[in-house]
Amino acid sequence: QVQLVESGGDSVQAGGSLRLSCEISLDLDSFNCMGWFRQAPGKKREGVAGINLHGGPTSYADSVKGRFTISIDYAKKTLSLEMNSLKPEDTGRYYCAAAQSFACWQNMRASYEYESWGRGTQVTVSS
């Protein structure tokens, strides 16, 4: 069982920045993708960004392209999400997730590909 612990969520003004982190407790060699997802009240969970752990291609939702950056530090076993130019519509609970199946490479932002999830960290952006 992978343990994923998110941190870095906060309340910020529109236009501000945040950096989310996800600490990974087990061996990354068993996994093929990691991603960040978010869910706002009353809305479906959305794949924000994903990264292939064997070559590094990334994928972003259109709504965050150019503003968010996903990265991974293998030595520190930490997945990060740098978020800039935040908008009120970025508000939600952000989750990191890990996928073992190679199928995740086809759609790194599809939540059904991920079997291990953290508990999330709240991001609130006010206008």
PDB file of C-alpha atoms in Angstrom:
ATOM      1  CA  GLN A   1       0.000   0.000   0.000  1.00  0.00           C
ATOM      2  CA  VAL A   2       1.478   3.283  -1.106  1.00  0.00           C
ATOM      3  CA  GLN A   3       1.181   6.055   1.378  1.00  0.00           C
ATOM      4  CA  LEU A   4       0.823   9.510  -0.099  1.00  0.00           C
ATOM      5  CA  VAL A   5       0.658  12.606   2.063  1.00  0.00           C
ATOM      6  CA  GLU A   6      -0.133  15.974   0.546  1.00  0.00           C
ATOM      7  CA  SER A   7       0.755  19.365   1.989  1.00  0.00           C
ATOM      8  CA  GLY A   8       0.998  22.994   0.946  1.00  0.00           C
ATOM      9  CA  GLY A   9      -2.656  23.873   0.519  1.00  0.00           C
ATOM     10  CA  ASP A  10      -3.715  27.319   1.675  1.00  0.00           C
ATOM     11  CA  SER A  11      -6.059  30.238   1.099  1.00  0.00           C
ATOM     12  CA  VAL A  12      -4.690  32.792  -1.356  1.00  0.00           C
ATOM     13  CA  GLN A  13      -5.821  35.738  -3.424  1.00  0.00           C
ATOM     14  CA  ALA A  14      -6.362  35.413  -7.163  1.00  0.00           C
ATOM     15  CA  GLY A  15      -3.077  35.852  -8.988  1.00  0.00           C
ATOM     16  CA  GLY A  16      -1.116  34.252  -6.176  1.00  0.00           C
ATOM     17  CA  SER A  17       1.005  31.116  -6.143  1.00  0.00           C
ATOM     18  CA  LEU A  18       1.212  27.910  -4.167  1.00  0.00           C
ATOM     19  CA  ARG A  19       3.426  24.847  -4.218  1.00  0.00           C
ATOM     20  CA  LEU A  20       1.845  21.550  -3.274  1.00  0.00           C
ATOM     21  CA  SER A  21       3.939  18.604  -2.174  1.00  0.00           C
ATOM     22  CA  CYS A  22       3.193  14.909  -1.906  1.00  0.00           C
ATOM     23  CA  GLU A  23       5.453  12.717   0.198  1.00  0.00           C
ATOM     24  CA  ILE A  24       5.736   9.160  -1.098  1.00  0.00           C
ATOM     25  CA  SER A  25       6.529   6.485   1.453  1.00  0.00           C
ATOM     26  CA  LEU A  26       7.231   3.429  -0.721  1.00  0.00           C
ATOM     27  CA  ASP A  27       9.371   2.392  -3.691  1.00  0.00           C
ATOM     28  CA  LEU A  28       8.580   4.353  -6.836  1.00  0.00           C
ATOM     29  CA  ASP A  29       9.974   1.545  -9.006  1.00  0.00           C
ATOM     30  CA  SER A  30       6.616  -0.234  -8.666  1.00  0.00           C
ATOM     31  CA  PHE A  31       4.690   2.619 -10.253  1.00  0.00           C
ATOM     32  CA  ASN A  32       4.415   4.093 -13.716  1.00  0.00           C
ATOM     33  CA  CYS A  33       2.568   7.383 -13.307  1.00  0.00           C
ATOM     34  CA  MET A  34       1.771   9.958 -10.670  1.00  0.00           C
ATOM     35  CA  GLY A  35      -0.752  12.718 -10.889  1.00  0.00           C
ATOM     36  CA  TRP A  36      -2.499  15.592  -9.204  1.00  0.00           C
ATOM     37  CA  PHE A  37      -6.266  15.706  -9.134  1.00  0.00           C
ATOM     38  CA  ARG A  38      -8.693  18.193  -7.665  1.00  0.00           C
ATOM     39  CA  GLN A  39     -12.300  18.197  -6.624  1.00  0.00           C
ATOM     40  CA  ALA A  40     -14.492  21.184  -5.906  1.00  0.00           C
ATOM     41  CA  PRO A  41     -17.741  20.860  -3.937  1.00  0.00           C
ATOM     42  CA  GLY A  42     -20.478  19.467  -6.142  1.00  0.00           C
ATOM     43  CA  LYS A  43     -18.107  18.714  -9.002  1.00  0.00           C
ATOM     44  CA  LYS A  44     -16.423  15.618 -10.369  1.00  0.00           C
ATOM     45  CA  ARG A  45     -12.799  14.904  -9.606  1.00  0.00           C
ATOM     46  CA  GLU A  46     -10.611  16.438 -12.323  1.00  0.00           C
ATOM     47  CA  GLY A  47      -7.175  15.347 -13.458  1.00  0.00           C
ATOM     48  CA  VAL A  48      -4.994  18.450 -13.244  1.00  0.00           C
ATOM     49  CA  ALA A  49      -1.564  17.106 -14.154  1.00  0.00           C
ATOM     50  CA  GLY A  50       0.189  13.783 -14.634  1.00  0.00           C
ATOM     51  CA  ILE A  51       3.739  12.600 -15.061  1.00  0.00           C
ATOM     52  CA  ASN A  52       5.228   9.443 -16.530  1.00  0.00           C
ATOM     53  CA  LEU A  53       7.744   8.055 -14.040  1.00  0.00           C
ATOM     54  CA  HIS A  54       9.826   6.373 -16.748  1.00  0.00           C
ATOM     55  CA  GLY A  55      10.814   9.147 -19.070  1.00  0.00           C
ATOM     56  CA  GLY A  56       9.093  12.130 -17.645  1.00  0.00           C
ATOM     57  CA  PRO A  57       6.422  13.178 -20.183  1.00  0.00           C
ATOM     58  CA  THR A  58       3.792  15.313 -18.532  1.00  0.00           C
ATOM     59  CA  SER A  59       0.159  16.042 -19.219  1.00  0.00           C
ATOM     60  CA  TYR A  60      -1.917  19.029 -18.124  1.00  0.00           C
ATOM     61  CA  ALA A  61      -5.554  19.946 -18.189  1.00  0.00           C
ATOM     62  CA  ASP A  62      -6.213  22.792 -20.616  1.00  0.00           C
ATOM     63  CA  SER A  63      -7.439  24.926 -17.743  1.00  0.00           C
ATOM     64  CA  VAL A  64      -4.011  24.902 -16.051  1.00  0.00           C
ATOM     65  CA  LYS A  65      -1.567  24.769 -18.972  1.00  0.00           C
ATOM     66  CA  GLY A  66       1.073  27.458 -18.671  1.00  0.00           C
ATOM     67  CA  ARG A  67       0.226  28.081 -15.017  1.00  0.00           C
ATOM     68  CA  PHE A  68       0.861  24.756 -13.250  1.00  0.00           C
ATOM     69  CA  THR A  69       3.979  22.586 -13.326  1.00  0.00           C
ATOM     70  CA  ILE A  70       4.209  19.004 -12.078  1.00  0.00           C
ATOM     71  CA  SER A  71       7.584  17.604 -11.078  1.00  0.00           C
ATOM     72  CA  ILE A  72       9.089  14.769  -9.101  1.00  0.00           C
ATOM     73  CA  ASP A  73      12.204  14.543  -6.959  1.00  0.00           C
ATOM     74  CA  TYR A  74      13.170  10.865  -6.910  1.00  0.00           C
ATOM     75  CA  ALA A  75      15.829  11.335  -4.252  1.00  0.00           C
ATOM     76  CA  LYS A  76      13.425  13.051  -1.870  1.00  0.00           C
ATOM     77  CA  LYS A  77      10.487  10.910  -3.055  1.00  0.00           C
ATOM     78  CA  THR A  78       8.332  13.971  -3.406  1.00  0.00           C
ATOM     79  CA  LEU A  79       5.831  14.907  -6.086  1.00  0.00           C
ATOM     80  CA  SER A  80       5.219  18.638  -6.461  1.00  0.00           C
ATOM     81  CA  LEU A  81       2.724  20.894  -8.165  1.00  0.00           C
ATOM     82  CA  GLU A  82       3.788  24.491  -8.694  1.00  0.00           C
ATOM     83  CA  MET A  83       0.709  26.655  -9.188  1.00  0.00           C
ATOM     84  CA  ASN A  84       0.955  30.224 -10.448  1.00  0.00           C
ATOM     85  CA  SER A  85      -1.566  32.867 -11.488  1.00  0.00           C
ATOM     86  CA  LEU A  86      -4.186  31.148  -9.404  1.00  0.00           C
ATOM     87  CA  LYS A  87      -7.842  31.746 -10.202  1.00  0.00           C
ATOM     88  CA  PRO A  88     -10.970  31.272  -8.066  1.00  0.00           C
ATOM     89  CA  GLU A  89     -11.902  28.319 -10.277  1.00  0.00           C
ATOM     90  CA  ASP A  90      -8.732  26.559  -9.072  1.00  0.00           C
ATOM     91  CA  THR A  91     -10.368  26.191  -5.660  1.00  0.00           C
ATOM     92  CA  GLY A  92     -10.761  22.612  -4.514  1.00  0.00           C
ATOM     93  CA  ARG A  93      -9.227  19.757  -2.628  1.00  0.00           C
ATOM     94  CA  TYR A  94      -6.068  18.560  -4.337  1.00  0.00           C
ATOM     95  CA  TYR A  95      -5.036  14.919  -4.258  1.00  0.00           C
ATOM     96  CA  CYS A  96      -1.916  13.159  -5.404  1.00  0.00           C
ATOM     97  CA  ALA A  97      -2.181   9.651  -6.760  1.00  0.00           C
ATOM     98  CA  ALA A  98       0.013   6.836  -8.047  1.00  0.00           C
ATOM     99  CA  ALA A  99      -0.662   4.265 -10.767  1.00  0.00           C
ATOM    100  CA  GLN A 100       1.019   0.884 -11.237  1.00  0.00           C
ATOM    101  CA  SER A 101      -0.414  -0.130 -14.593  1.00  0.00           C
ATOM    102  CA  PHE A 102       1.396   0.819 -17.798  1.00  0.00           C
ATOM    103  CA  ALA A 103      -2.051   1.806 -19.090  1.00  0.00           C
ATOM    104  CA  CYS A 104      -1.682   5.094 -17.231  1.00  0.00           C
ATOM    105  CA  TRP A 105       0.780   6.208 -19.910  1.00  0.00           C
ATOM    106  CA  GLN A 106      -2.176   6.524 -22.334  1.00  0.00           C
ATOM    107  CA  ASN A 107      -4.029   8.977 -20.134  1.00  0.00           C
ATOM    108  CA  MET A 108      -2.076  10.265 -17.177  1.00  0.00           C
ATOM    109  CA  ARG A 109      -4.985  12.380 -15.982  1.00  0.00           C
ATOM    110  CA  ALA A 110      -7.611   9.656 -15.873  1.00  0.00           C
ATOM    111  CA  SER A 111      -8.502   8.944 -12.262  1.00  0.00           C
ATOM    112  CA  TYR A 112      -9.586   5.355 -13.061  1.00  0.00           C
ATOM    113  CA  GLU A 113      -5.966   4.500 -13.859  1.00  0.00           C
ATOM    114  CA  TYR A 114      -4.847   5.314 -10.305  1.00  0.00           C
ATOM    115  CA  GLU A 115      -5.204   2.976  -7.368  1.00  0.00           C
ATOM    116  CA  SER A 116      -3.319   4.767  -4.610  1.00  0.00           C
ATOM    117  CA  TRP A 117      -4.495   8.112  -3.290  1.00  0.00           C
ATOM    118  CA  GLY A 118      -3.619  10.603  -0.615  1.00  0.00           C
ATOM    119  CA  ARG A 119      -6.167  12.354   1.565  1.00  0.00           C
ATOM    120  CA  GLY A 120      -5.784  15.715  -0.116  1.00  0.00           C
ATOM    121  CA  THR A 121      -4.934  19.290   0.760  1.00  0.00           C
ATOM    122  CA  GLN A 122      -7.325  22.229   0.426  1.00  0.00           C
ATOM    123  CA  VAL A 123      -6.663  25.127  -1.918  1.00  0.00           C
ATOM    124  CA  THR A 124      -8.937  28.151  -1.748  1.00  0.00           C
ATOM    125  CA  VAL A 125      -8.507  31.059  -4.147  1.00  0.00           C
ATOM    126  CA  SER A 126     -10.500  34.207  -3.483  1.00  0.00           C
ATOM    127  CA  SER A 127     -11.193  36.967  -5.956  1.00  0.00           C
TER     128      SER A 127
END
